[in-house]
XYZ file of C-alpha atoms in Angstrom:
756
model
C -26.625 11.699 41.529
C -26.580 8.066 40.408
C -24.796 5.675 42.853
C -24.203 3.288 39.974
C -22.576 6.074 38.003
C -20.161 7.086 40.721
C -19.180 3.447 41.380
C -18.514 2.884 37.691
C -16.174 5.876 37.564
C -14.548 4.766 40.820
C -13.844 1.226 39.517
C -12.472 2.528 36.217
C -10.176 4.954 38.032
C -8.710 2.088 40.094
C -7.281 0.620 36.856
C -5.160 3.752 36.266
C -1.810 3.642 38.051
C -0.620 7.220 37.530
C -2.172 9.622 40.103
C -2.141 12.500 37.612
C -3.724 10.415 34.858
C -6.296 9.119 37.361
C -7.165 12.646 38.434
C -7.562 13.778 34.790
C -9.817 10.785 34.084
C -12.051 11.527 37.081
C -12.333 15.214 36.156
C -13.329 14.333 32.576
C -15.791 11.614 33.593
C -17.637 13.848 36.065
C -18.102 16.505 33.348
C -18.412 19.499 35.674
C -20.758 17.856 38.213
C -19.296 18.985 41.561
C -21.380 16.574 43.622
C -20.370 13.585 41.515
C -16.705 14.702 41.556
C -16.806 15.069 45.338
C -18.346 11.604 45.789
C -15.851 9.827 43.524
C -12.896 11.676 45.075
C -14.018 10.550 48.548
C -14.254 6.934 47.409
C -10.769 7.030 45.921
C -9.267 8.748 48.949
C -10.774 6.237 51.353
C -9.676 3.374 49.128
C -6.034 4.529 49.218
C -5.836 5.157 52.962
C -3.359 2.983 54.841
C -5.357 2.933 58.095
C -8.872 1.636 58.683
C -11.437 4.281 57.705
C -13.997 2.807 60.111
C -11.916 3.918 63.111
C -11.741 7.536 62.067
C -14.345 10.090 60.984
C -14.413 11.275 57.377
C -12.563 14.606 57.097
C -14.271 17.536 55.415
C -11.472 18.367 53.000
C -10.004 15.595 50.819
C -6.253 15.316 50.156
C -4.866 15.821 46.654
C -3.750 12.845 44.571
C -0.081 13.770 45.147
C -0.666 13.734 48.886
C -2.374 10.356 48.651
C 0.572 8.983 46.612
C 3.059 10.157 49.239
C 0.899 8.669 51.985
C 0.803 5.277 50.235
C 4.585 5.369 49.714
C 5.121 6.053 53.429
C 2.763 3.197 54.252
C 4.687 0.811 52.016
C 7.971 1.801 53.609
C 6.462 1.402 57.062
C 4.956 -2.028 56.384
C 7.722 -3.536 54.220
C 11.074 -1.869 54.977
C 14.300 -3.603 53.875
C 15.067 -6.509 56.232
C 11.413 -7.368 56.857
C 10.766 -11.119 56.973
C 7.864 -12.431 54.960
C 7.756 -16.103 55.836
C 11.270 -17.438 55.201
C 12.043 -14.553 52.847
C 13.984 -11.435 53.768
C 12.978 -8.358 51.756
C 15.958 -6.527 50.242
C 14.542 -3.774 47.980
C 11.414 -2.903 46.039
C 11.862 -3.285 42.265
C 8.336 -2.979 40.882
C 4.814 -1.829 41.509
C 1.547 -2.664 39.755
C -2.056 -1.661 40.185
C -2.491 -3.776 43.316
C 0.840 -5.463 44.019
C 4.431 -4.713 45.019
C 7.471 -6.669 43.823
C 10.590 -7.040 45.999
C 13.987 -8.634 45.706
C 14.149 -11.117 48.588
C 16.628 -13.613 49.998
C 15.228 -17.040 50.826
C 16.699 -18.220 54.124
C 15.466 -21.816 54.394
C 15.476 -24.604 53.329
C 17.848 -23.263 50.624
C 19.444 -19.897 50.242
C 18.743 -18.121 47.005
C 17.642 -14.751 45.691
C 14.060 -14.545 44.458
C 11.339 -12.080 43.500
C 8.453 -11.746 45.955
C 5.123 -10.203 44.989
C 2.717 -9.072 47.704
C -0.535 -7.139 47.750
C -0.234 -3.435 48.519
C -1.259 -2.389 52.020
C -4.852 -1.215 51.968
C -5.678 -3.049 48.721
C -6.986 -6.261 50.320
C -10.413 -6.094 48.723
C -12.187 -9.272 47.661
C -11.638 -8.462 44.015
C -7.940 -7.611 44.340
C -7.221 -10.721 46.410
C -9.075 -12.841 43.880
C -7.086 -11.355 41.005
C -3.823 -11.749 42.935
C -4.535 -15.402 43.615
C -5.489 -15.877 39.951
C -2.080 -14.596 38.880
C -0.373 -16.806 41.436
C -2.294 -19.870 40.279
C -1.714 -19.047 36.601
C 2.057 -18.841 37.065
C 2.080 -22.018 39.139
C 0.388 -23.927 36.280
C 3.101 -23.056 33.771
C 6.504 -24.622 33.269
C 8.368 -22.958 30.418
C 11.866 -21.509 30.187
C 10.477 -18.233 28.826
C 7.956 -17.713 31.662
C 9.050 -16.689 35.140
C 8.595 -19.735 37.436
C 6.734 -19.740 40.768
C 8.640 -21.247 43.726
C 6.364 -20.704 46.697
C 3.231 -18.947 47.997
C 1.793 -17.956 51.325
C 0.074 -15.368 53.519
C 1.739 -12.854 55.841
C 0.853 -12.575 59.497
C -1.298 -9.562 58.605
C -3.278 -11.607 56.069
C -1.648 -10.321 52.870
C -1.219 -13.014 50.187
C 2.146 -13.247 48.487
C 3.951 -15.541 46.098
C 7.608 -16.115 45.311
C 8.905 -16.466 41.793
C 12.098 -16.592 39.800
C 14.076 -13.336 39.935
C 14.612 -12.190 36.349
C 17.616 -9.911 36.134
C 16.682 -8.400 32.805
C 15.529 -5.279 30.995
C 12.382 -4.709 28.917
C 12.370 -6.343 25.499
C 12.678 -3.190 23.351
C 15.440 -1.696 25.531
C 17.485 -4.905 25.371
C 17.203 -5.114 21.568
C 18.187 -1.466 21.068
C 20.975 -1.485 23.671
C 22.547 -4.575 22.080
C 21.763 -3.368 18.529
C 20.208 -6.684 17.536
C 19.605 -6.987 13.807
C 16.236 -8.001 12.369
C 16.980 -11.736 12.342
C 18.107 -11.713 15.977
C 14.995 -9.762 17.001
C 12.749 -12.233 15.163
C 14.476 -15.217 16.780
C 13.935 -13.657 20.204
C 10.314 -12.977 19.275
C 9.849 -16.668 18.428
C 10.682 -17.647 22.008
C 8.049 -15.187 23.278
C 5.443 -16.717 20.950
C 6.327 -20.168 22.309
C 5.868 -18.926 25.875
C 2.467 -17.411 25.076
C 1.456 -20.628 23.269
C 2.374 -22.574 26.431
C 0.178 -20.266 28.526
C -2.710 -20.674 26.067
C -2.364 -24.467 26.211
C -2.694 -24.177 29.983
C -5.887 -22.196 29.441
C -4.379 -18.801 30.378
C -4.738 -15.519 28.453
C -2.196 -12.875 29.482
C -4.191 -9.799 28.270
C -1.336 -7.328 28.924
C 1.616 -8.320 26.737
C 4.000 -5.376 26.261
C 7.785 -4.816 26.311
C 7.889 -4.053 30.045
C 6.223 -7.420 30.731
C 8.857 -9.283 28.689
C 12.253 -9.052 30.380
C 15.380 -10.192 28.550
C 18.576 -11.340 30.191
C 21.786 -12.956 28.978
C 22.397 -16.571 29.903
C 25.687 -18.081 28.764
C 25.918 -15.233 26.250
C 22.497 -16.054 24.808
C 19.522 -13.709 25.249
C 16.627 -15.307 27.129
C 13.182 -13.657 27.196
C 10.938 -14.099 30.236
C 7.233 -13.251 30.160
C 6.158 -11.799 33.518
C 3.202 -10.054 35.176
C 0.149 -12.232 34.677
C -1.763 -9.732 36.829
C -4.834 -9.521 34.589
C -4.884 -13.068 33.254
C -8.067 -14.726 32.173
C -8.748 -18.434 32.474
C -10.300 -20.378 29.607
C -12.724 -23.090 30.633
C -11.505 -23.347 34.236
C -11.437 -21.507 37.548
C -8.107 -20.214 38.799
C -9.476 -19.445 42.283
C -12.564 -20.097 44.350
C -12.892 -16.354 44.964
C -14.997 -14.312 42.555
C -13.205 -12.136 39.993
C -15.692 -9.650 38.564
C -14.645 -7.832 35.411
C -16.685 -4.683 35.754
C -19.124 -3.538 33.131
C -17.619 -0.786 30.937
C -14.138 -1.562 32.292
C -11.200 -1.629 29.884
C -8.371 -3.939 30.943
C -4.882 -3.699 29.477
C -2.407 -1.149 28.116
C -3.992 0.959 25.310
C -1.057 0.886 22.862
C -1.009 -2.944 22.967
C -4.719 -3.565 23.514
C -6.804 -5.501 20.989
C -9.973 -3.922 19.567
C -12.160 -6.433 21.426
C -10.552 -5.416 24.735
C -11.322 -1.776 23.932
C -14.838 -2.677 22.781
C -16.072 -3.355 26.343
C -19.063 -5.206 24.900
C -20.545 -8.659 25.293
C -17.834 -10.062 22.981
C -15.692 -12.382 25.079
C -11.907 -11.957 24.941
C -10.054 -15.084 23.811
C -6.472 -16.092 22.973
C -6.542 -14.027 19.763
C -6.357 -10.911 21.929
C -2.836 -11.998 22.915
C -2.080 -12.589 19.207
C -2.917 -8.910 18.584
C -0.577 -7.836 21.408
C 2.170 -10.064 19.996
C 1.654 -8.355 16.632
C 2.112 -4.951 18.282
C 5.275 -6.238 20.011
C 6.618 -7.400 16.646
C 5.683 -4.053 15.045
C 7.641 -2.206 17.734
C 10.640 -4.546 17.485
C 10.828 -3.858 13.744
C 10.078 -0.120 13.617
C 10.801 1.248 17.084
C 7.183 2.434 17.415
C 3.781 0.974 18.220
C 1.110 1.030 15.453
C -0.642 3.895 17.231
C 1.896 6.344 18.648
C 1.786 6.354 22.462
C 1.975 10.146 22.631
C -1.206 10.462 20.614
C -3.069 7.856 22.703
C -2.085 9.659 25.905
C -3.336 13.008 24.590
C -6.907 12.016 23.684
C -10.011 11.392 25.781
C -11.296 7.978 26.808
C -13.936 7.637 24.074
C -11.540 8.834 21.354
C -8.920 6.376 22.637
C -11.379 3.491 22.255
C -12.412 4.707 18.795
C -8.811 4.810 17.571
C -8.121 1.255 18.753
C -11.389 -0.132 17.371
C -11.705 1.731 14.048
C -8.481 3.274 12.720
C -6.218 1.196 10.489
C -2.546 1.630 11.428
C 0.146 2.025 8.734
C 2.177 -1.023 7.770
C 5.708 -1.296 9.255
C 7.364 -0.289 5.962
C 5.064 2.718 5.641
C 5.802 3.766 9.234
C 9.559 3.542 8.589
C 9.298 5.560 5.381
C 7.484 8.387 7.202
C 9.945 8.736 10.094
C 11.991 11.920 10.301
C 15.599 11.750 9.137
C 17.127 11.749 12.605
C 14.673 9.190 14.038
C 14.953 7.013 10.935
C 18.745 7.014 11.237
C 18.539 6.029 14.928
C 16.050 3.204 14.327
C 18.111 1.856 11.420
C 21.389 2.090 13.355
C 19.854 0.056 16.210
C 19.089 -2.644 13.637
C 22.451 -2.340 11.849
C 20.944 -1.429 8.482
C 20.672 1.664 6.315
C 17.206 3.314 6.391
C 16.411 2.431 2.764
C 17.454 -1.211 3.216
C 15.468 -1.521 6.448
C 12.328 -0.182 4.752
C 12.877 -2.545 1.822
C 13.273 -5.486 4.215
C 9.977 -4.650 5.933
C 8.078 -4.297 2.658
C 6.508 -7.590 1.670
C 6.435 -10.615 3.953
C 7.051 -8.818 7.267
C 4.346 -6.282 6.428
C 1.932 -9.136 5.699
C 2.805 -11.031 8.914
C 2.450 -8.014 11.209
C -0.756 -6.708 9.607
C -2.363 -10.168 9.814
C -1.506 -10.394 13.526
C -3.048 -6.960 14.303
C -6.106 -7.281 12.059
C -9.177 -5.564 13.552
C -11.225 -8.701 12.840
C -9.866 -11.392 15.132
C -11.231 -14.077 12.787
C -8.598 -12.971 10.249
C -5.683 -13.014 12.711
C -3.434 -15.984 13.273
C -5.438 -18.654 15.124
C -2.658 -19.259 17.655
C 0.691 -17.977 18.841
C 2.426 -21.007 17.343
C 0.864 -20.211 13.918
C 2.351 -16.719 14.142
C 5.721 -18.177 15.169
C 5.654 -20.633 12.256
C 5.051 -17.848 9.754
C 7.965 -15.855 11.195
C 10.111 -18.999 10.924
C 9.084 -19.395 7.284
C 10.267 -15.851 6.628
C 13.617 -16.537 8.299
C 14.034 -19.705 6.208
C 13.113 -17.960 2.948
C 9.891 -19.952 2.523
C 6.461 -18.602 1.460
C 4.554 -17.157 4.418
C 0.896 -17.982 5.019
C -0.012 -14.331 5.627
C 0.752 -13.369 2.052
C -1.638 -14.235 -0.812
C -0.082 -17.366 -2.340
C 0.384 -16.212 -5.960
C 2.264 -18.549 -8.296
C 4.882 -15.908 -9.071
C 5.496 -15.265 -5.352
C 5.901 -18.959 -4.494
C 8.110 -19.536 -7.522
C 10.365 -16.605 -6.573
C 10.765 -18.072 -3.077
C 11.540 -21.493 -4.563
C 14.059 -20.049 -7.007
C 15.822 -18.131 -4.262
C 16.224 -21.283 -2.182
C 17.200 -23.566 -5.090
C 19.363 -21.552 -7.456
C 21.795 -24.426 -8.018
C 19.052 -26.974 -8.725
C 17.400 -24.733 -11.285
C 20.618 -23.941 -13.209
C 22.374 -27.304 -13.051
C 19.683 -29.918 -13.626
C 21.997 -32.144 -15.665
C 24.678 -32.090 -12.945
C 22.080 -32.985 -10.339
C 21.034 -36.022 -12.392
C 24.673 -37.106 -12.630
C 25.076 -36.628 -8.905
C 22.079 -38.925 -8.390
C 23.714 -41.768 -10.365
C 27.030 -41.284 -8.627
C 25.392 -41.045 -5.215
C 23.640 -44.390 -5.539
C 27.064 -46.049 -6.035
C 28.986 -44.224 -3.305
C 26.698 -44.443 -0.264
C 23.138 -44.471 0.957
C 23.562 -41.015 2.507
C 24.686 -39.490 -0.764
C 21.814 -41.256 -2.497
C 19.337 -39.529 -0.178
C 20.943 -36.150 -0.945
C 20.789 -36.815 -4.690
C 17.159 -37.961 -4.433
C 16.249 -34.732 -2.725
C 18.045 -32.779 -5.468
C 16.201 -34.754 -8.160
C 12.889 -33.899 -6.536
C 13.799 -30.249 -6.702
C 14.757 -30.660 -10.354
C 11.436 -32.412 -11.078
C 9.544 -29.541 -9.557
C 11.591 -27.081 -11.628
C 10.974 -29.142 -14.779
C 7.248 -29.169 -14.087
C 7.313 -25.417 -13.658
C 9.283 -25.071 -16.897
C 6.783 -27.315 -18.692
C 3.936 -25.185 -17.417
C 5.744 -22.046 -18.593
C 6.349 -23.611 -22.013
C 2.663 -24.467 -22.319
C 1.747 -20.922 -21.431
C 4.258 -19.597 -23.976
C 2.887 -21.920 -26.660
C -0.624 -20.700 -25.910
C 0.521 -17.099 -26.160
C 2.274 -17.809 -29.483
C -0.795 -19.544 -30.878
C -3.046 -16.639 -29.892
C -0.553 -14.224 -31.430
C -0.540 -16.174 -34.704
C -4.337 -16.211 -34.860
C -4.443 -12.479 -34.057
C -2.026 -11.734 -36.913
C -4.209 -13.770 -39.293
C -7.262 -11.771 -38.224
C -5.357 -8.484 -38.642
C -4.308 -9.440 -42.171
C -7.924 -10.327 -42.998
C -9.125 -7.040 -41.540
C -6.687 -5.096 -43.700
C -7.923 -6.931 -46.808
C -11.530 -6.154 -45.960
C -10.653 -2.493 -45.306
C -8.869 -2.187 -48.642
C -12.005 -3.597 -50.318
C -14.214 -1.078 -48.499
C -15.987 -3.818 -46.485
C -15.966 -1.878 -43.226
C -18.225 -4.288 -41.319
C -16.085 -7.379 -41.855
C -12.912 -5.340 -41.313
C -14.265 -4.172 -37.950
C -15.274 -7.717 -37.018
C -11.828 -9.106 -37.903
C -9.962 -6.414 -35.926
C -12.333 -6.814 -32.946
C -11.743 -10.597 -32.934
C -7.986 -9.903 -32.970
C -8.248 -7.703 -29.856
C -10.270 -10.422 -28.097
C -7.941 -13.238 -29.172
C -4.816 -11.455 -27.878
C -5.894 -8.461 -25.739
C -2.294 -7.466 -24.990
C -1.261 -7.272 -28.658
C -0.338 -3.695 -29.536
C -0.977 -4.007 -33.264
C -4.527 -5.345 -32.862
C -5.625 -2.143 -31.099
C -3.657 0.057 -33.500
C -5.298 -1.531 -36.555
C -8.823 -1.142 -35.244
C -8.064 2.422 -34.131
C -6.821 3.229 -37.622
C -10.029 1.774 -39.111
C -12.189 3.968 -36.883
C -10.029 7.014 -37.741
C -10.493 6.357 -41.449
C -14.259 6.214 -40.835
C -14.210 9.554 -38.972
C -15.251 7.888 -35.689
C -12.809 9.962 -33.660
C -13.834 8.983 -30.088
C -13.797 5.254 -30.882
C -10.398 5.608 -32.550
C -8.987 7.545 -29.584
C -10.148 4.803 -27.196
C -8.276 2.101 -29.152
C -5.142 4.244 -29.498
C -5.133 4.806 -25.712
C -5.282 1.054 -25.154
C -2.369 0.532 -27.553
C -0.285 3.136 -25.711
C -1.067 1.520 -22.342
C 0.501 -1.735 -23.560
C 3.873 0.018 -23.504
C 5.074 -0.588 -27.060
C 7.731 1.878 -28.284
C 6.187 4.836 -30.093
C 6.578 4.459 -33.872
C 6.217 7.673 -35.846
C 4.903 5.776 -38.871
C 2.048 4.044 -37.050
C 1.078 7.130 -35.041
C 0.673 9.466 -38.028
C -2.162 11.858 -37.139
C -2.825 10.328 -33.690
C -1.666 13.397 -31.664
C -4.054 15.580 -33.706
C -6.880 13.122 -32.995
C -6.247 13.197 -29.215
C -6.253 17.003 -29.275
C -9.447 17.087 -31.348
C -11.390 14.844 -28.895
C -10.120 16.871 -25.905
C -7.601 14.382 -24.414
C -4.849 16.979 -23.989
C -2.763 14.882 -21.579
C -2.431 12.044 -24.119
C -1.777 14.594 -26.874
C 1.113 16.237 -25.032
C 2.719 12.926 -24.049
C 2.464 11.416 -27.546
C 3.720 14.578 -29.275
C 6.727 14.552 -26.943
C 7.405 10.826 -27.528
C 7.172 11.281 -31.306
C 9.673 14.134 -31.174
C 12.138 11.777 -29.458
C 11.337 8.799 -31.707
C 13.894 7.451 -34.152
C 11.198 6.538 -36.704
C 8.658 8.507 -38.711
C 9.080 11.525 -40.932
C 9.855 15.053 -39.855
C 6.532 16.188 -41.316
C 4.617 13.729 -39.117
C 6.371 14.992 -36.004
C 5.919 18.672 -36.897
C 2.212 18.311 -37.655
C 1.688 16.590 -34.315
C 3.194 19.563 -32.482
C 1.751 22.388 -34.588
C -1.881 21.440 -33.961
C -1.544 22.889 -30.443
C -0.364 26.385 -29.504
C 3.342 25.822 -28.707
C 5.433 28.228 -26.685
C 7.503 30.926 -28.395
C 10.701 28.924 -27.912
C 9.178 25.739 -29.336
C 7.554 27.678 -32.193
C 10.948 29.060 -33.241
C 12.409 25.548 -33.239
C 9.483 24.234 -35.292
C 9.971 27.015 -37.890
C 13.607 25.970 -38.321
C 12.569 22.332 -38.667
C 9.948 23.354 -41.219
C 12.654 24.781 -43.445
C 14.776 21.685 -42.894
C 11.789 19.650 -44.056
C 11.916 21.487 -47.399
C 15.651 20.795 -47.646
C 15.050 17.034 -47.311
C 17.009 16.767 -44.071
C 16.460 16.725 -40.361
C 18.971 17.597 -37.681
C 18.515 15.384 -34.621
C 20.492 15.965 -31.402
C 22.285 12.637 -31.974
C 22.895 13.319 -35.668
C 20.763 10.427 -36.972
C 19.138 11.003 -40.413
C 15.397 10.515 -40.955
C 13.166 9.909 -43.982
C 11.608 12.999 -45.597
C 12.059 12.495 -49.332
C 8.884 10.415 -49.759
C 6.639 13.311 -48.679
C 5.337 15.351 -51.687
C 6.474 18.959 -51.796
C 2.932 20.294 -51.344
C 2.474 18.919 -47.815
C 6.032 20.026 -46.927
C 5.244 23.612 -47.958
C 1.967 23.419 -46.030
C 3.753 22.236 -42.863
C 6.533 24.820 -43.241
C 3.983 27.630 -43.719
C 2.057 26.413 -40.676
C 5.280 26.392 -38.605
C 6.120 29.976 -39.644
C 2.548 31.032 -38.796
C 2.920 29.600 -35.268
C 6.284 31.401 -34.964
C 4.726 34.761 -35.960
C 6.682 35.053 -39.228
C 3.553 35.957 -41.210
C 5.212 36.922 -44.513
C 7.190 33.680 -44.690
C 4.049 31.740 -43.677
C 2.024 33.311 -46.526
C 4.835 32.636 -48.987
C 5.042 28.931 -48.097
C 1.269 28.425 -47.972
C 0.757 30.120 -51.363
C 3.495 27.946 -52.830
C 1.705 24.860 -51.546
C -1.374 25.819 -53.581
C 0.679 25.367 -56.755
C 1.008 21.680 -55.886
C -2.759 21.059 -56.011
C -2.520 18.787 -59.052
C -0.338 16.288 -57.216
C -1.750 16.911 -53.735
C -5.541 16.349 -53.637
C -5.788 17.639 -50.038
C -4.271 21.038 -50.858
C -7.532 22.738 -49.830
C -6.596 22.249 -46.178
C -4.296 25.283 -46.651
C -7.176 27.790 -46.908
C -8.010 28.143 -43.166
C -4.311 28.777 -42.406
C -4.062 31.285 -45.285
C -7.167 33.083 -43.996
C -5.542 33.382 -40.558
C -2.199 34.534 -42.036
C -3.845 37.159 -44.309
C -5.850 38.449 -41.329
C -2.719 38.846 -39.211
C -0.988 40.600 -42.139
C -3.870 43.078 -42.471
C -4.884 41.799 -45.916
C -8.592 41.583 -45.217
C -9.693 41.093 -48.846
C -7.322 38.183 -49.321
C -8.415 36.784 -45.955
C -12.088 36.900 -47.036
C -11.275 35.111 -50.316
C -9.288 32.403 -48.496
C -12.109 31.976 -45.978
C -14.640 31.594 -48.808
C -12.452 28.954 -50.453
C -12.115 27.176 -47.090
C -15.926 27.009 -46.726
C -16.299 25.821 -50.316
C -13.739 23.060 -49.738
C -15.534 22.033 -46.547
C -18.939 21.871 -48.274
C -17.516 19.963 -51.221
C -15.808 17.382 -49.010
C -18.834 16.928 -46.748
C -21.150 16.350 -49.716
C -18.672 13.956 -51.280
C -18.371 11.984 -48.039
C -22.140 11.603 -47.757
C -22.803 10.804 -51.394
C -19.950 8.532 -52.379
C -17.763 7.698 -49.357
C -20.227 5.963 -46.967
C -19.465 8.706 -44.437
C -15.688 8.318 -44.541
C -13.490 11.427 -44.969
C -12.864 12.232 -48.674
C -9.204 13.020 -47.991
C -6.699 11.290 -45.678
C -8.265 11.324 -42.221
C -5.342 13.167 -40.577
C -5.608 15.923 -43.223
C -9.366 16.080 -42.612
C -9.045 16.393 -38.840
C -6.387 19.126 -39.178
C -8.651 20.965 -41.616
C -11.591 20.844 -39.162
C -9.420 22.152 -36.304
C -7.851 24.962 -38.362
C -11.286 25.802 -39.842
C -12.589 26.288 -36.307
C -9.603 28.502 -35.398
C -10.009 30.586 -38.578
C -13.718 31.125 -37.828
C -12.862 32.445 -34.364
C -10.209 34.829 -35.732
C -12.263 36.138 -38.680
C -15.809 36.189 -37.258
C -15.200 36.135 -33.512
C -17.233 32.962 -33.006
C -17.118 29.235 -33.677
C -18.625 27.977 -36.949
C -22.296 26.932 -36.613
C -23.042 23.247 -36.092
C -23.366 21.465 -39.430
C -25.828 18.519 -39.358
C -23.788 16.875 -42.079
C -21.029 16.114 -39.557
C -23.464 14.068 -37.445
C -24.743 12.457 -40.642
C -21.183 11.400 -41.476
C -20.833 9.641 -38.106
C -24.198 7.946 -38.552
C -23.245 6.723 -42.016
C -19.866 5.483 -40.750
C -21.453 3.538 -37.879
C -23.966 2.070 -40.293
C -21.212 1.025 -42.667
C -19.441 -0.808 -39.832
C -22.595 -2.514 -38.636
C -24.553 -3.257 -41.794
C -22.188 -4.124 -44.625
C -23.069 -7.477 -46.112
C -20.525 -10.133 -45.088
C -18.363 -11.405 -47.906
C -16.144 -14.490 -48.001
C -13.026 -13.929 -45.899
C -10.268 -12.614 -48.184
C -6.875 -14.206 -48.066
C -4.310 -12.337 -45.915
């Protein structure tokens, strides 16, 4: 058994006021060691005895903690019953009890008669350390003179040698109870909090750290109808750069001082890091958190249910939720109660917390004390800025944020600059006072004008970049039409760099890559264009849903196909092809089949009755789309009819060969195996012909419109699976096409820039 170990546990247990909590702590610290438990229990029992242990032998069986508590209570009543005189003070009733002291209401008899609060050391607690701490509190209070700190009137020692001091009797209730009982709104709570910050700042200027700020140590009373907060109980104060008493106060190694829910991480650390005034800033932050939300950052119930080491870990390592987050996660009943106490609806209270108040509170309770407010007055000033609608220091000072605060405070100055100028001229004639008011208004107008000038400059810069981007886009189109892929790519790329948030720059380069068969690069640019939030245009997005589906971006495919279906622009054929490339549901397939027939009739029925363009689409593609829609709907005979009709349009539709994979699928489903084999052969012949043509004469670009080509490749793959049971074998010519296309973009000889 280690004597040092048992003393450490003994000293730590003395800091715990509740007998049951103290007993649980001792049991956990001894970890099943009966000898250690017996030794610590004896020390605690002897410490709490009212009589002198030297005069009596140690009993074999130790009393329980409840018995000890009752014994101490009887001792208190015996030593300090009502009517007892302590110096010139007559004790009336006990109103408080701390770790080592008792607080009484007392009547001063001489030289004046008044009612005071008298604090005296508990009987049996007159150890060197306790007396030193008691005298430190007495000296700390005597040094301070502030309306929000309980004043000390007198001090002395009883005939039995017990130190006491007399202070102002605060007839108040704890801070949080007062605010809730009187249903103070957020502004009133913040104004009350400001007075507490001023009191703590006064203590810090006197070189005193409180170290145990919590609602029960801030009593609030009404004085002339105005709430007055009083900071009390400087029982565990710490002096900065001075000695409060000539007696030694030893803060024990591995001893945690304070109340866990309000304790700063450095207090819980119990390391060589010294505790300074920023520890009180943390506790003030917790007070503010509780005033706003009705709860401490770490819920007290949780802190009381965990072991000592876990308690320290939570305080030192876990990040608490912001006040607005805490409010948004409260249960309905609790949220309603908290909001009612602050005279706001739950949603409005959460909205009020979000922003500046979140920033202020989270800065005050930052784990790193170097990032907290440097002083209590700095915290109070930031709260005052919030109340006055000014930018707070805790929040990152973005230009937009500061401007919004300025605009909110100066709406009239920003909207009536000309009237302000007139008021200035008039004010100089009327009186000097009015001239000062007008001068102030003119200053506000000057600031607004400067901000407007800055905004105009930014707008001019944006317009200039937009103009240059449009010039580059026009040049890129000219190069693309001339087949100069390298210069076209360079022009479009420069456009995206000149104005990165210009929708058309990304769309143009994406279209170039699609024409070259560089599907992944095209999909990347189309994604960027969609992220910029421009309305979906069915004309510009022709073939883009098919491309997303082909490269495997199914989420973008589904969203774009849906947006195109709701778009007021673009042809019906474009919208149908974007939806047919996937496997739609039975209900959607039936709708698409109806729309396919409407496509042939040159009309489209929208839910709002608006007409759309369809007449410019050749009949061949319309028949192809209608046949495809019937195939998806399971109407095989009608699908074959429409697809066969589309073959008759081959002379005016060069891409008619894209029908063959769909015909092969339709013939297979109809049981016409011979016709399916012929269609499949024609599909392979078309594929080989187009691949060879792309390599030999097209610099790797698709020989037919790129959206027709990508649909053909997808339907060719589906037909192969249905007819042969497996995907078509990899064709090296497809990789060769990509290589040729990349080479065309990179290696084309630069020509003089064509005119837009």
